[in-house]
Coordinates of C-alpha atoms in Angstrom, one line a residue:
M52 CA 28.0 -5.1 -10.4
R53 CA 28.2 -4.2 -14.1
S54 CA 30.6 -1.6 -15.5
R55 CA 29.3 1.8 -16.5
T56 CA 30.2 0.7 -20.1
P57 CA 29.3 -3.0 -20.6
R58 CA 31.9 -5.2 -22.1
P59 CA 31.6 -6.3 -25.8
G60 CA 29.5 -9.3 -26.6
W61 CA 32.4 -11.8 -26.8
L62 CA 30.1 -14.6 -25.7
A63 CA 28.3 -14.9 -29.0
G64 CA 27.9 -18.5 -30.1
L65 CA 29.1 -20.0 -27.0
A66 CA 27.0 -23.0 -25.8
V67 CA 26.3 -23.7 -22.2
V68 CA 28.5 -26.7 -21.0
A69 CA 26.6 -28.7 -18.5
A70 CA 28.7 -28.9 -15.3
T71 CA 28.6 -31.3 -12.5
A72 CA 27.9 -29.4 -9.4
L73 CA 30.6 -29.6 -6.8
T74 CA 29.9 -31.3 -3.5
A75 CA 29.0 -28.5 -1.2
T76 CA 30.2 -28.2 2.3
S77 CA 27.1 -27.9 4.4
A78 CA 26.4 -24.5 5.6
A79 CA 24.8 -26.0 8.7
A80 CA 28.1 -27.7 9.5
A81 CA 30.2 -24.6 9.2
P82 CA 31.7 -23.4 12.4
T83 CA 29.9 -20.4 14.0
A84 CA 31.7 -17.1 13.8
P85 CA 32.0 -14.8 16.8
A86 CA 28.7 -12.8 17.3
P87 CA 28.8 -9.2 16.1
T88 CA 27.9 -6.3 18.2
A89 CA 24.5 -7.0 19.8
A90 CA 21.5 -5.1 18.4
P91 CA 18.8 -3.7 20.7
A92 CA 16.0 -5.9 22.0
A93 CA 13.7 -4.5 19.4
L94 CA 15.8 -6.1 16.6
A95 CA 16.2 -9.4 18.4
A96 CA 13.5 -11.2 16.3
A97 CA 15.9 -11.4 13.3
P98 CA 18.5 -14.1 13.8
D99 CA 22.3 -13.5 13.6
I100 CA 23.8 -14.8 10.4
P101 CA 27.1 -16.8 11.2
L102 CA 29.8 -15.2 9.0
A103 CA 31.5 -18.7 8.7
N104 CA 28.3 -19.9 6.8
V105 CA 28.4 -17.1 4.3
K106 CA 32.2 -17.6 3.7
A107 CA 31.5 -21.3 3.2
H108 CA 29.4 -20.4 0.2
L109 CA 32.1 -18.0 -1.1
T110 CA 34.5 -21.0 -0.9
Q111 CA 32.2 -23.0 -3.0
F112 CA 31.9 -20.2 -5.6
Q113 CA 35.7 -20.0 -5.7
S114 CA 36.1 -23.7 -6.2
I115 CA 33.5 -23.7 -8.9
A116 CA 35.3 -20.9 -10.7
T117 CA 38.7 -22.6 -10.3
A118 CA 37.3 -25.8 -11.8
N119 CA 35.7 -24.0 -14.7
G120 CA 38.2 -21.7 -16.3
G121 CA 38.6 -19.2 -13.5
N122 CA 35.2 -17.5 -13.8
R123 CA 31.5 -17.9 -13.3
A124 CA 30.4 -15.7 -16.3
H125 CA 27.2 -15.8 -18.4
G126 CA 27.3 -18.7 -20.8
R127 CA 30.2 -20.3 -19.1
P128 CA 30.1 -23.7 -17.2
G129 CA 31.0 -22.0 -14.0
Y130 CA 27.8 -20.0 -14.0
L131 CA 25.6 -23.0 -14.4
A132 CA 27.4 -24.8 -11.7
S133 CA 26.9 -21.9 -9.4
V134 CA 23.1 -22.0 -10.1
N135 CA 23.2 -25.7 -9.4
Y136 CA 24.9 -25.2 -6.1
V137 CA 22.5 -22.5 -4.9
K138 CA 19.5 -24.5 -6.0
G139 CA 20.6 -27.6 -4.2
Q140 CA 21.0 -25.6 -1.0
L141 CA 17.5 -24.3 -1.3
D142 CA 15.8 -27.4 -2.4
A143 CA 17.2 -29.2 0.6
V144 CA 15.3 -27.0 3.1
G145 CA 12.0 -26.7 1.5
F146 CA 12.1 -23.7 -0.9
T147 CA 10.2 -24.0 -4.2
T148 CA 12.8 -23.2 -6.9
T149 CA 12.5 -22.4 -10.5
V150 CA 15.2 -21.9 -13.1
Q151 CA 14.2 -19.3 -15.7
S152 CA 16.3 -19.4 -18.9
F153 CA 16.9 -16.6 -21.3
S154 CA 19.2 -15.9 -24.3
Y155 CA 21.8 -13.2 -24.6
N156 CA 24.8 -13.0 -27.0
G157 CA 24.0 -16.4 -28.4
A158 CA 24.3 -18.1 -25.0
T159 CA 21.7 -19.3 -22.7
G160 CA 21.5 -17.6 -19.3
Y161 CA 19.7 -18.6 -16.1
N162 CA 17.8 -16.8 -13.3
L163 CA 17.2 -18.9 -10.2
I164 CA 13.9 -18.0 -8.3
A165 CA 13.2 -19.5 -4.9
D166 CA 9.8 -19.1 -3.1
W167 CA 9.3 -19.7 0.6
P168 CA 5.9 -21.3 1.2
G169 CA 3.3 -19.1 2.9
G170 CA 2.7 -15.4 3.4
D171 CA 0.3 -13.4 1.4
P172 CA 0.7 -14.2 -2.3
N173 CA -0.6 -10.8 -3.1
A174 CA 2.2 -9.1 -1.1
V175 CA 5.6 -10.3 -2.2
L176 CA 8.9 -9.2 -0.6
M177 CA 11.6 -10.1 -3.1
T178 CA 15.3 -10.2 -2.3
G179 CA 17.9 -10.5 -5.1
A180 CA 21.6 -10.6 -6.1
H181 CA 23.4 -11.3 -9.3
L182 CA 25.2 -14.6 -9.4
D183 CA 27.3 -14.1 -12.5
S184 CA 31.0 -12.9 -12.6
V185 CA 32.9 -11.2 -15.4
S186 CA 35.0 -13.4 -17.6
A187 CA 38.2 -12.0 -16.0
G188 CA 37.9 -13.6 -12.6
P189 CA 35.8 -15.6 -10.1
G190 CA 33.7 -12.6 -8.9
I191 CA 33.8 -13.4 -5.2
N192 CA 33.1 -9.9 -4.0
D193 CA 31.2 -9.0 -7.2
N194 CA 28.9 -10.5 -6.6
G195 CA 29.5 -13.8 -4.8
S196 CA 29.3 -11.7 -1.6
G197 CA 25.6 -10.7 -2.3
S198 CA 24.7 -14.1 -3.6
A199 CA 26.1 -15.9 -0.6
A200 CA 24.6 -13.4 1.9
I201 CA 21.1 -13.7 0.6
L202 CA 21.5 -17.5 0.3
E203 CA 22.4 -17.7 4.0
V204 CA 19.5 -15.4 4.8
A205 CA 17.1 -17.7 2.9
L206 CA 18.5 -20.7 4.8
A207 CA 18.0 -18.8 8.1
V208 CA 14.3 -18.4 7.2
A209 CA 14.0 -22.2 6.9
R210 CA 16.0 -22.9 10.0
S211 CA 14.1 -20.3 12.2
G212 CA 10.6 -21.3 11.1
F213 CA 9.9 -17.6 10.3
A214 CA 6.3 -17.2 9.3
P215 CA 6.1 -13.8 7.7
A216 CA 2.9 -11.9 6.7
K217 CA 4.4 -11.3 3.2
H218 CA 5.4 -14.0 0.8
L219 CA 9.1 -14.3 0.5
R220 CA 10.9 -14.7 -2.8
F221 CA 14.6 -14.8 -3.4
A222 CA 16.4 -14.5 -6.8
W223 CA 19.9 -15.0 -8.2
W224 CA 20.2 -13.2 -11.6
G225 CA 22.1 -14.1 -14.6
A226 CA 24.0 -11.8 -17.0
E227 CA 24.0 -8.8 -14.8
E228 CA 27.5 -8.0 -15.9
L229 CA 26.3 -7.7 -19.5
G230 CA 23.6 -5.1 -18.8
L231 CA 21.1 -6.5 -16.1
R232 CA 20.0 -9.1 -18.8
G233 CA 18.6 -11.7 -16.3
S234 CA 16.7 -9.3 -14.0
R235 CA 15.3 -7.4 -17.1
H236 CA 14.1 -10.6 -18.6
Y237 CA 12.3 -11.6 -15.4
V238 CA 10.5 -8.2 -14.9
N239 CA 9.7 -7.8 -18.5
S240 CA 8.1 -11.4 -18.7
L241 CA 6.0 -10.9 -15.7
P242 CA 2.3 -10.3 -16.4
T243 CA 1.0 -6.9 -15.1
A244 CA -0.9 -8.6 -12.2
E245 CA 2.2 -10.5 -11.1
R246 CA 4.3 -7.3 -11.1
A247 CA 1.7 -5.7 -8.9
R248 CA 2.1 -8.5 -6.3
I249 CA 5.8 -7.6 -5.8
K250 CA 5.5 -4.9 -3.2
Q251 CA 9.3 -4.3 -2.6
Y252 CA 12.6 -5.5 -4.0
L253 CA 15.8 -5.7 -2.1
N254 CA 19.1 -5.7 -4.0
F255 CA 22.5 -6.7 -2.6
D256 CA 25.5 -6.3 -5.1
M257 CA 29.0 -6.3 -3.5
V258 CA 28.6 -6.3 0.2
G259 CA 32.1 -7.3 1.2
S260 CA 34.4 -4.9 -0.5
P261 CA 38.0 -5.0 1.0
N262 CA 38.2 -1.1 1.5
A263 CA 34.6 -1.1 2.5
G264 CA 32.0 1.8 2.7
Y265 CA 28.5 1.4 4.0
F266 CA 26.1 2.8 1.4
V267 CA 22.4 2.5 1.4
Y268 CA 20.3 3.2 -1.8
D269 CA 18.7 6.6 -1.2
G270 CA 15.1 5.7 -1.6
D271 CA 13.7 9.2 -0.6
N272 CA 16.4 11.3 -2.3
S273 CA 17.2 12.7 1.2
D274 CA 20.9 13.0 0.2
G275 CA 19.8 15.1 -2.9
V276 CA 22.1 13.2 -5.2
G277 CA 21.7 11.7 -8.7
S278 CA 18.5 11.0 -10.5
G279 CA 16.1 11.4 -7.5
P280 CA 14.1 9.1 -5.2
G281 CA 13.0 5.6 -6.0
P282 CA 9.2 4.6 -6.4
A283 CA 6.9 5.3 -3.4
G284 CA 7.9 2.7 -0.7
S285 CA 11.6 2.8 -1.4
A286 CA 12.2 5.2 1.6
Q287 CA 10.8 2.6 3.9
I288 CA 13.4 0.1 2.8
E289 CA 16.3 2.8 3.2
Q290 CA 14.9 3.6 6.7
T291 CA 14.8 0.0 7.8
I292 CA 18.3 -0.7 6.7
Q293 CA 19.6 2.5 8.3
A294 CA 17.9 1.5 11.5
Y295 CA 20.0 -1.7 11.7
F296 CA 23.3 0.0 11.1
T297 CA 22.4 2.7 13.6
S298 CA 21.8 -0.1 16.1
I299 CA 25.3 -1.3 15.7
G300 CA 26.9 2.1 15.7
V301 CA 27.9 2.1 12.0
P302 CA 27.1 5.3 10.0
T303 CA 25.8 5.0 6.5
R304 CA 25.6 7.3 3.5
G305 CA 23.2 7.4 0.6
T306 CA 24.1 6.1 -2.9
D307 CA 22.1 6.9 -5.9
F308 CA 19.8 4.6 -8.0
D309 CA 22.3 4.9 -11.0
G310 CA 21.0 2.0 -12.9
R311 CA 24.2 -0.2 -12.5
S312 CA 22.6 -3.1 -10.7
D313 CA 19.5 -5.3 -10.7
Y314 CA 17.1 -2.8 -8.9
G315 CA 17.0 -1.1 -12.3
P316 CA 14.3 -3.1 -14.0
F317 CA 12.2 -3.1 -10.9
I318 CA 12.2 0.7 -10.3
S319 CA 11.5 1.1 -14.1
V320 CA 8.0 -0.4 -13.6
G321 CA 7.4 1.4 -10.3
I322 CA 8.3 -1.4 -7.8
P323 CA 10.0 0.2 -4.7
A324 CA 13.6 -1.0 -4.2
G325 CA 16.6 -0.6 -1.9
G326 CA 19.7 -2.4 -0.6
T327 CA 23.2 -1.9 0.5
F328 CA 26.5 -1.6 -1.4
T329 CA 30.1 -1.4 0.0
G330 CA 31.7 0.2 -3.1
A331 CA 33.2 -0.8 -6.4
E332 CA 35.9 1.0 -8.4
G333 CA 35.2 4.4 -6.8
I334 CA 38.0 5.9 -4.7
K335 CA 37.4 6.3 -1.0
S336 CA 37.9 9.9 0.2
S337 CA 39.6 11.1 3.3
A338 CA 36.3 12.0 4.8
Q339 CA 35.0 8.4 4.0
A340 CA 38.2 6.8 5.5
S341 CA 37.7 8.9 8.7
L342 CA 34.1 7.7 8.8
W343 CA 34.6 4.1 8.2
G344 CA 38.4 3.3 8.4
G345 CA 40.2 1.9 5.5
T346 CA 42.5 3.5 3.0
A347 CA 41.8 6.9 1.6
G348 CA 42.9 7.4 -2.1
Q349 CA 42.3 3.7 -2.8
A350 CA 39.3 2.1 -4.6
F351 CA 36.7 0.5 -2.4
D352 CA 37.5 -2.8 -4.3
P353 CA 41.0 -2.6 -6.0
C354 CA 40.1 -6.0 -7.5
Y355 CA 36.9 -5.0 -9.1
H356 CA 36.3 -6.9 -12.4
R357 CA 39.8 -8.5 -12.1
S358 CA 41.2 -11.9 -11.6
C359 CA 42.2 -11.1 -8.0
D360 CA 38.5 -10.9 -6.9
T361 CA 38.9 -14.1 -5.0
T362 CA 38.0 -15.2 -1.4
A363 CA 41.1 -13.1 -0.4
N364 CA 39.2 -10.1 -1.6
I365 CA 36.7 -9.9 1.1
N366 CA 36.3 -7.7 4.2
D367 CA 35.0 -10.1 6.8
T368 CA 33.6 -7.2 9.0
A369 CA 31.6 -5.7 6.2
L370 CA 30.2 -9.0 4.9
D371 CA 29.2 -9.9 8.5
R372 CA 27.4 -6.6 9.1
N373 CA 25.6 -6.6 5.7
A374 CA 24.4 -10.2 6.0
D375 CA 22.9 -9.3 9.4
A376 CA 21.4 -6.0 7.9
I377 CA 19.8 -8.1 5.1
T378 CA 18.3 -10.4 7.7
Y379 CA 16.9 -7.6 9.8
T380 CA 15.4 -6.0 6.7
V381 CA 13.8 -9.2 5.4
W382 CA 12.4 -10.0 9.0
T383 CA 11.1 -6.4 9.5
L384 CA 9.5 -5.7 6.0
G385 CA 8.3 -9.4 5.9
G386 CA 6.2 -8.8 9.0
T387 CA 5.1 -11.4 11.5
G388 CA 2.1 -13.4 10.5
T389 CA -0.6 -13.7 13.2
P390 CA -1.7 -17.3 13.8
P391 CA -5.2 -18.0 12.4
G392 CA -8.0 -17.5 14.8
S393 CA -6.1 -15.2 17.1
T394 CA -6.8 -11.8 18.3
V395 CA -5.0 -9.2 16.5
W396 CA -6.2 -6.3 18.7
S397 CA -8.7 -5.8 21.6
D398 CA -9.8 -3.2 24.0
T399 CA -12.2 -3.7 26.9
F400 CA -11.7 0.0 28.0
E401 CA -10.8 -1.0 31.6
T402 CA -7.5 1.0 31.1
A403 CA -6.8 4.1 29.0
T404 CA -5.4 3.0 25.7
G405 CA -5.1 6.3 23.8
W406 CA -8.5 6.8 22.2
T407 CA -8.9 10.5 21.2
A408 CA -12.2 12.5 21.5
N409 CA -13.0 14.9 18.6
P410 CA -9.9 13.8 16.7
S411 CA -10.6 16.0 13.7
G412 CA -11.6 19.0 15.7
T413 CA -14.9 19.3 13.9
D414 CA -17.5 17.9 16.4
T415 CA -20.5 20.1 17.1
A416 CA -22.0 18.4 20.1
T417 CA -22.3 20.7 23.1
L418 CA -23.0 18.2 25.9
G419 CA -22.7 14.4 26.4
Q420 CA -19.6 13.9 24.3
W421 CA -17.9 10.5 23.9
E422 CA -15.6 9.5 26.8
R423 CA -14.1 6.5 28.4
G424 CA -16.0 6.2 31.7
D425 CA -17.8 4.2 34.4
P426 CA -21.3 4.9 33.3
A427 CA -24.2 5.7 35.7
A428 CA -27.7 4.3 34.9
T429 CA -30.3 6.8 33.6
S430 CA -34.0 6.5 32.6
S431 CA -36.8 8.6 31.6
S432 CA -40.6 7.8 31.6
G433 CA -39.8 4.1 32.4
V434 CA -37.2 3.9 29.4
T435 CA -33.6 3.1 30.3
T436 CA -31.5 5.6 28.4
Q437 CA -28.1 4.7 29.8
L438 CA -26.9 1.4 31.2
G439 CA -24.9 1.5 34.5
S440 CA -23.5 -2.0 33.6
T441 CA -21.0 -2.7 30.9
V442 CA -20.4 -5.9 29.0
S443 CA -17.3 -6.7 31.0
G444 CA -15.5 -4.8 33.8
S445 CA -16.5 -1.3 34.9
Y446 CA -15.7 0.9 31.9
D447 CA -17.0 1.4 28.3
L448 CA -17.0 4.2 25.7
V449 CA -20.2 6.2 26.4
T450 CA -21.8 9.5 25.5
G451 CA -21.8 11.5 28.9
A452 CA -21.0 8.9 31.5
A453 CA -22.5 10.8 34.6
A454 CA -26.2 10.7 35.5
G455 CA -26.8 14.2 36.7
S456 CA -30.1 15.4 38.1
G457 CA -32.1 13.7 35.3
A458 CA -31.9 11.6 32.1
G459 CA -31.4 14.7 30.0
A460 CA -28.6 16.2 32.0
Y461 CA -25.7 14.5 30.3
D462 CA -27.2 13.0 27.2
L463 CA -25.7 13.8 23.8
D464 CA -26.9 17.3 22.6
G465 CA -26.2 19.7 19.9
G466 CA -24.8 17.7 17.0
V467 CA -22.0 15.1 16.4
S468 CA -19.5 13.7 18.8
S469 CA -16.7 11.4 17.8
I470 CA -13.9 9.4 19.4
R471 CA -10.9 7.6 17.6
S472 CA -8.9 4.6 18.5
P473 CA -5.0 4.5 18.5
A474 CA -3.4 3.1 15.5
I475 CA -4.0 -0.6 14.8
T476 CA -1.7 -2.6 12.5
L477 CA -3.7 -5.2 10.6
P478 CA -2.0 -8.4 9.2
A479 CA -1.8 -8.8 5.5
T480 CA -3.4 -12.3 5.5
G481 CA -6.6 -14.1 6.5
T482 CA -10.1 -12.9 7.1
L483 CA -10.2 -10.0 9.5
T484 CA -13.3 -9.4 11.6
L485 CA -14.1 -6.4 13.9
S486 CA -16.5 -7.3 16.6
F487 CA -17.9 -5.2 19.4
S488 CA -21.0 -4.6 21.6
W489 CA -23.1 -1.4 21.3
Y490 CA -26.4 0.4 22.1
L491 CA -28.2 3.4 20.8
A492 CA -31.0 4.6 23.2
H493 CA -33.4 7.5 22.5
L494 CA -37.0 8.7 23.4
N495 CA -39.8 9.3 20.9
N496 CA -38.6 12.9 20.2
A497 CA -35.6 11.4 18.3
T498 CA -35.4 11.5 14.4
S499 CA -33.7 9.6 11.7
A500 CA -31.0 12.3 11.7
D501 CA -29.7 10.9 15.0
Y502 CA -27.4 7.9 14.8
L503 CA -24.5 5.6 16.1
R504 CA -21.8 4.8 13.5
V505 CA -18.6 2.8 13.7
R506 CA -16.1 3.0 10.9
V507 CA -12.6 1.5 10.3
V508 CA -10.4 4.0 8.5
G509 CA -7.2 3.2 6.5
T510 CA -6.4 4.2 2.9
S511 CA -10.1 3.3 2.4
T512 CA -13.0 3.1 4.9
V513 CA -15.1 0.1 6.0
T514 CA -18.4 1.1 7.8
A515 CA -18.9 -1.6 10.5
L516 CA -22.2 -0.3 11.9
T517 CA -24.8 2.5 11.2
V518 CA -28.0 2.6 13.4
T519 CA -30.4 5.6 13.0
G520 CA -32.8 7.0 15.4
A521 CA -36.7 7.1 15.1
A522 CA -39.6 8.8 16.6
S523 CA -40.1 6.1 19.2
N524 CA -38.8 5.0 22.6
R525 CA -35.7 2.7 22.4
A526 CA -34.4 1.4 25.6
A527 CA -30.6 0.8 26.0
S528 CA -29.7 -2.8 25.6
W529 CA -26.4 -4.3 24.7
Q530 CA -26.2 -5.9 21.2
S531 CA -23.4 -7.5 19.3
A532 CA -22.0 -6.5 15.9
A533 CA -19.3 -8.0 13.6
A534 CA -18.0 -6.7 10.3
D535 CA -15.4 -8.1 7.8
V536 CA -12.6 -5.6 7.6
S537 CA -10.3 -7.7 5.4
A538 CA -10.4 -5.0 2.7
L539 CA -8.0 -3.2 4.9
S540 CA -5.5 -6.0 5.3
G541 CA -1.9 -5.1 5.8
Q542 CA -2.8 -1.4 6.6
T543 CA -2.5 0.7 9.7
V544 CA -6.0 1.7 10.6
R545 CA -8.1 3.5 13.3
I546 CA -11.6 2.9 14.5
L547 CA -13.8 6.0 14.4
V548 CA -17.0 5.9 16.6
E549 CA -19.5 8.6 16.1
A550 CA -22.9 9.5 17.6
A551 CA -25.3 12.4 16.8
D552 CA -28.2 14.2 18.1
A553 CA -28.5 16.0 14.9
G554 CA -32.3 16.6 14.4
T555 CA -34.6 18.3 16.8
A556 CA -33.6 18.4 20.4
S557 CA -34.0 14.9 21.7
L558 CA -32.7 12.5 24.3
V559 CA -29.9 10.3 22.8
E560 CA -27.4 8.1 24.5
A561 CA -24.9 5.7 22.9
A562 CA -22.1 3.3 24.1
V563 CA -19.7 0.6 22.8
D564 CA -17.7 -2.0 24.6
D565 CA -15.3 -4.9 24.2
M566 CA -13.9 -4.2 20.8
A567 CA -11.7 -6.7 19.0
V568 CA -10.1 -7.5 15.7
T569 CA -9.6 -11.2 15.0
Q570 CA -8.0 -13.2 12.2
S571 CA -9.2 -16.5 10.8

């Protein structure tokens, strides 16, 4: 994490020295650390990150610094060796890696970008940490801790076979300590369309401070501190991270987007951001010590930007908890992809699933309103107006299920009736199709003002079916409909079914059955 006042540009004129990457201890071979406090079943999809694996990466960063003048700073050989180490780990498990170079203070810096194959390329979840240290020391907490944690999370993606709905991208930034130079270069060099594809950015800078606090970037300004909330969508990140810490009984506090780390360039262009932080040179208060333990009156990291920021300068408990919080956040926000050709959602109406009649309170129909029911057959003048049979099972959605003393006893009368589905979360990828069966029946006293309409409503609306009446007899007969609703991908939507006897008084009946959303 950079200082509030960046250090002078002493690196001017220094050339990059190519370094031979140290032989890495395989993370997979590292012994497994004891499991942390178990999270609830709802969080079980995200794997546990072995602390020993994360610490093995920190050992490598320490060895790299020791072999290269005691640091891993911008323009120094220890930084390039760190990039080579992380890149080698990612290349070995199938990530597509790109090394992006930039210049600052007369030296070449590097960002390492790693993309996991799959997921929606138009919905990128990006996770980053700065990889450089200051010149004064090896930078194991600042920010080997964040770099090692997100590296192990990326490796866990590969080990687990996680197939998220969003496209996952990880980044290790250069020259953060000199003013966010690497992340700023990356964001500023992105075309506008590419920026728009990054839906959320997660930043982890110092997650193992020895006198640790548990801070979460205040995405919605709920703590009322500092410069205010992040871009829309930042609150979701904050709430997701908080949910993990709540599950393990660890209280968190908000920390402001104060511009000291690599979220800065992202929020400046409107990309939602968030992350965790265990504290830097700030002093832990008595209240914070009571909340989290540790020593009041002492810095969260007494070795901040000093030569003593070594592998001995790590709080294992904080590092372990934060690594697992990162994993949970990536798994949760990344979403679970639905296998192509599978059913995303379906309803045969054989059980009550939470459909709501007259959801907006604006219906005008006085009789025969929509309901889930076991329909009775009705007919008039030899015309079947309501089917007593459904497409499957015994129930459907129907206007006035009862027969009554005649065909007109429970038909739709007086205006519009509507019924709305429970919330449906659509996957972010693939072609999405809503399919269902339907009929609209009426006698020759109907008009074109009478109708059956099915719409899917999210941030926009897709009309799946509109059928209007006419001055003719139309017998009830099940028909099939299908509509592409891919325009609503990744949204939480509801299906709205409406019918109207909106012209002159007429005999109108409608029904729908066997609704499903599928992905291909």
